[in-house]
C-alpha positions as semicolon CSV with decimal commas, in nm:
position;residue;x (nm);y (nm);z (nm)
1;M;13,888;7,402;-8,741
2;N;13,888;7,518;-9,097
3;R;14,261;7,437;-9,142
4;Y;14,500;7,152;-9,078
5;V;14,872;7,165;-9,013
6;T;15,085;7,178;-9,330
7;G;15,428;7,035;-9,402
8;S;15,574;7,378;-9,474
9;I;15,467;7,498;-9,128
10;I;15,622;7,191;-8,962
11;K;15,947;7,247;-9,152
12;K;15,957;7,620;-9,073
13;L;15,896;7,563;-8,701
14;R;16,140;7,268;-8,687
15;E;16,416;7,475;-8,846
16;K;16,339;7,767;-8,616
17;K;16,393;7,532;-8,318
18;K;16,717;7,410;-8,488
19;L;16,595;7,049;-8,489
20;T;16,676;6,789;-8,752
21;Q;16,398;6,568;-8,885
22;A;16,548;6,282;-8,684
23;E;16,552;6,483;-8,361
24;L;16,191;6,589;-8,408
25;S;16,082;6,236;-8,494
26;E;16,253;6,106;-8,180
27;Q;16,072;6,359;-7,959
28;I;15,727;6,262;-8,091
29;D;15,796;5,889;-8,137
30;V;15,758;5,859;-8,514
31;S;16,008;5,771;-8,787
32;S;16,217;6,041;-8,952
33;K;16,062;5,923;-9,282
34;A;15,720;6,025;-9,146
35;V;15,846;6,377;-9,071
36;S;16,002;6,392;-9,418
37;K;15,670;6,288;-9,578
38;W;15,483;6,558;-9,385
39;E;15,731;6,828;-9,486
40;T;15,720;6,729;-9,855
41;G;15,340;6,717;-9,863
42;K;15,320;6,340;-9,908
43;G;15,134;6,286;-9,583
44;L;14,982;6,452;-9,279
45;P;15,043;6,390;-8,909
46;D;14,771;6,194;-8,734
47;L;14,537;6,396;-8,514
48;T;14,679;6,220;-8,206
49;L;15,023;6,365;-8,287
50;L;14,918;6,732;-8,284
51;A;14,969;6,777;-7,909
52;P;15,319;6,617;-7,897
53;L;15,415;6,789;-8,224
54;S;15,310;7,132;-8,097
55;K;15,497;7,072;-7,771
56;A;15,814;6,967;-7,953
57;L;15,794;7,272;-8,181
58;G;15,721;7,509;-7,891
59;V;15,383;7,637;-8,012
60;S;15,019;7,583;-7,921
61;I;14,805;7,347;-8,128
62;L;14,612;7,650;-8,259
63;E;14,935;7,821;-8,366
64;L;15,049;7,500;-8,533
65;M;14,725;7,468;-8,727
66;A;14,700;7,837;-8,814
67;G;15,062;7,856;-8,922
68;D;15,121;8,171;-8,717
69;T;15,328;8,184;-8,404
70;V;15,236;8,444;-8,148
71;I;15,512;8,624;-7,965
72;N;15,366;8,853;-7,706
73;Q;15,611;9,142;-7,665
74;N;15,377;9,305;-7,416
75;K;15,593;9,307;-7,103
76;S;15,347;9,519;-6,908
77;A;14,982;9,506;-6,999
78;N;14,832;9,811;-7,162
79;L;14,457;9,809;-7,150
80;L;14,438;10,112;-7,377
81;R;14,529;9,884;-7,669
82;P;14,282;9,600;-7,622
83;K;14,254;9,309;-7,863
84;L;13,886;9,227;-7,912
85;Y;13,743;8,919;-8,080
86;V;13,378;8,834;-8,156
87;C;13,263;8,488;-8,262
88;P;13,037;8,516;-8,569
89;I;12,859;8,194;-8,471
90;C;12,770;8,233;-8,102
91;G;12,845;8,604;-8,042
92;N;13,102;8,533;-7,770
93;V;13,317;8,840;-7,691
94;I;13,680;8,778;-7,597
95;H;13,929;9,038;-7,471
96;A;14,307;9,005;-7,467
97;M;14,577;9,254;-7,369
98;G;14,838;9,122;-7,612
99;E;14,880;8,902;-7,916
100;A;14,691;8,572;-7,898
101;V;14,543;8,299;-8,112
102;I;14,175;8,287;-8,021
103;S;13,932;8,020;-8,135
104;C;13,559;7,983;-8,072
105;C;13,305;7,742;-8,222
106;G;13,583;7,586;-8,431
107;V;13,679;7,915;-8,598
108;V;14,009;8,100;-8,549
109;L;13,898;8,457;-8,482
110;P;14,070;8,763;-8,626
111;V;14,143;9,056;-8,397
112;L;13,889;9,332;-8,466
113;E;14,005;9,672;-8,591
114;A;13,811;9,968;-8,455
115;E;13,684;10,248;-8,678
116;E;13,581;10,591;-8,554
117;I;13,218;10,598;-8,441
118;D;12,991;10,729;-8,717
119;E;12,661;10,919;-8,692
120;A;12,452;10,602;-8,717
121;H;12,627;10,464;-8,408
122;E;12,658;10,785;-8,205
123;I;12,672;10,720;-7,831
124;L;12,467;10,965;-7,624
125;M;12,589;11,029;-7,269
126;E;12,395;11,156;-6,970
127;A;12,535;11,200;-6,619
128;V;12,336;11,002;-6,361
129;E;12,477;11,031;-6,008
130;D;12,844;10,927;-6,037
131;E;12,799;10,732;-6,361
132;Q;12,738;10,799;-6,727
133;Y;12,422;10,655;-6,880
134;L;12,499;10,564;-7,241
135;T;12,238;10,510;-7,510
136;L;12,243;10,451;-7,884
137;R;11,960;10,518;-8,126
138;H;12,021;10,192;-8,301
139;P;11,800;9,903;-8,408
140;M;11,817;9,608;-8,170
141;T;11,671;9,340;-8,395
142;K;11,811;8,989;-8,437
143;E;11,939;9,089;-8,780
144;H;12,096;9,424;-8,681
145;H;12,202;9,512;-8,327
146;I;12,472;9,639;-8,094
147;S;12,641;9,336;-7,937
148;F;12,838;9,512;-7,662
149;L;12,964;9,841;-7,523
150;A;13,302;9,863;-7,349
151;Y;13,480;10,137;-7,155
152;V;13,859;10,112;-7,139
153;T;14,112;10,312;-6,937
154;S;14,478;10,244;-6,861
155;D;14,383;10,023;-6,565
156;R;14,023;9,909;-6,629
157;F;13,828;9,718;-6,890
158;Q;13,450;9,719;-6,846
159;L;13,218;9,545;-7,089
160;V;12,839;9,525;-7,102
161;K;12,692;9,260;-7,329
162;L;12,375;9,371;-7,509
163;Y;12,118;9,146;-7,671
164;P;11,883;9,170;-7,971
165;E;11,539;9,303;-7,885
166;G;11,684;9,455;-7,567
167;S;11,789;9,810;-7,495
168;A;12,098;9,970;-7,651
169;A;12,192;10,131;-7,319
170;C;12,419;10,081;-7,018
171;R;12,601;10,265;-6,739
172;F;12,972;10,314;-6,683
173;R;13,161;10,503;-6,414
174;F;13,409;10,716;-6,608
175;Q;13,748;10,755;-6,444
176;G;13,978;10,976;-6,643
177;V;14,065;10,956;-7,008
178;G;13,951;10,641;-7,181
179;Y;13,786;10,492;-7,486
180;L;13,435;10,373;-7,556
181;Y;13,393;10,077;-7,789
182;C;13,073;9,953;-7,946
183;Y;13,025;9,653;-8,171
184;C;12,752;9,642;-8,435
185;N;12,691;9,298;-8,580
186;R;12,669;9,450;-8,930
187;H;12,921;9,734;-8,917
188;G;13,187;9,598;-8,682
189;L;13,387;9,755;-8,400
190;M;13,387;10,132;-8,344
191;M;13,544;10,354;-8,079
192;Q;13,559;10,709;-7,950
193;K;13,779;10,884;-7,696
194;V;13,615;11,013;-7,376
195;R;13,741;11,245;-7,104
């Protein structure tokens, strides 16, 4: 991870849970002086205390270290508003339907924001039987390539991973109104509406 838990985060989360320093220290089996030192920046919790500390504060270890708590208000999943994450180290693609703290290769990943597809990333569509054959006139070199294409509707999320030196093409079966997403390793996430 590129961050470590801070005293201000511990204090904020402790107060949010309406715990005193003594109550928190009792739950994680340390002295209240230790909690006080953490909160005043005169010390840091040992790595072995992160799991019990996160449990006592009601957050994940990632949320504790990032300083952001995630409250997923998404009572019923809506695939039309996907949260997409791409690891800059290994290229892993992660999809979530609501707020999340996602980490890969030791890096906390930001949710990607999609731009409208531009001319350089135009997706060409051709009907082939009951599917659409999608292609992009885009370089597919190790330095500059399309990493994935995704087709999203209100009840489906389909993703095709593409690789450098491969073809920038795939097939999807369109079913109603949806969105096409493409991710360029240099220009980021882009989308367009399809009918």
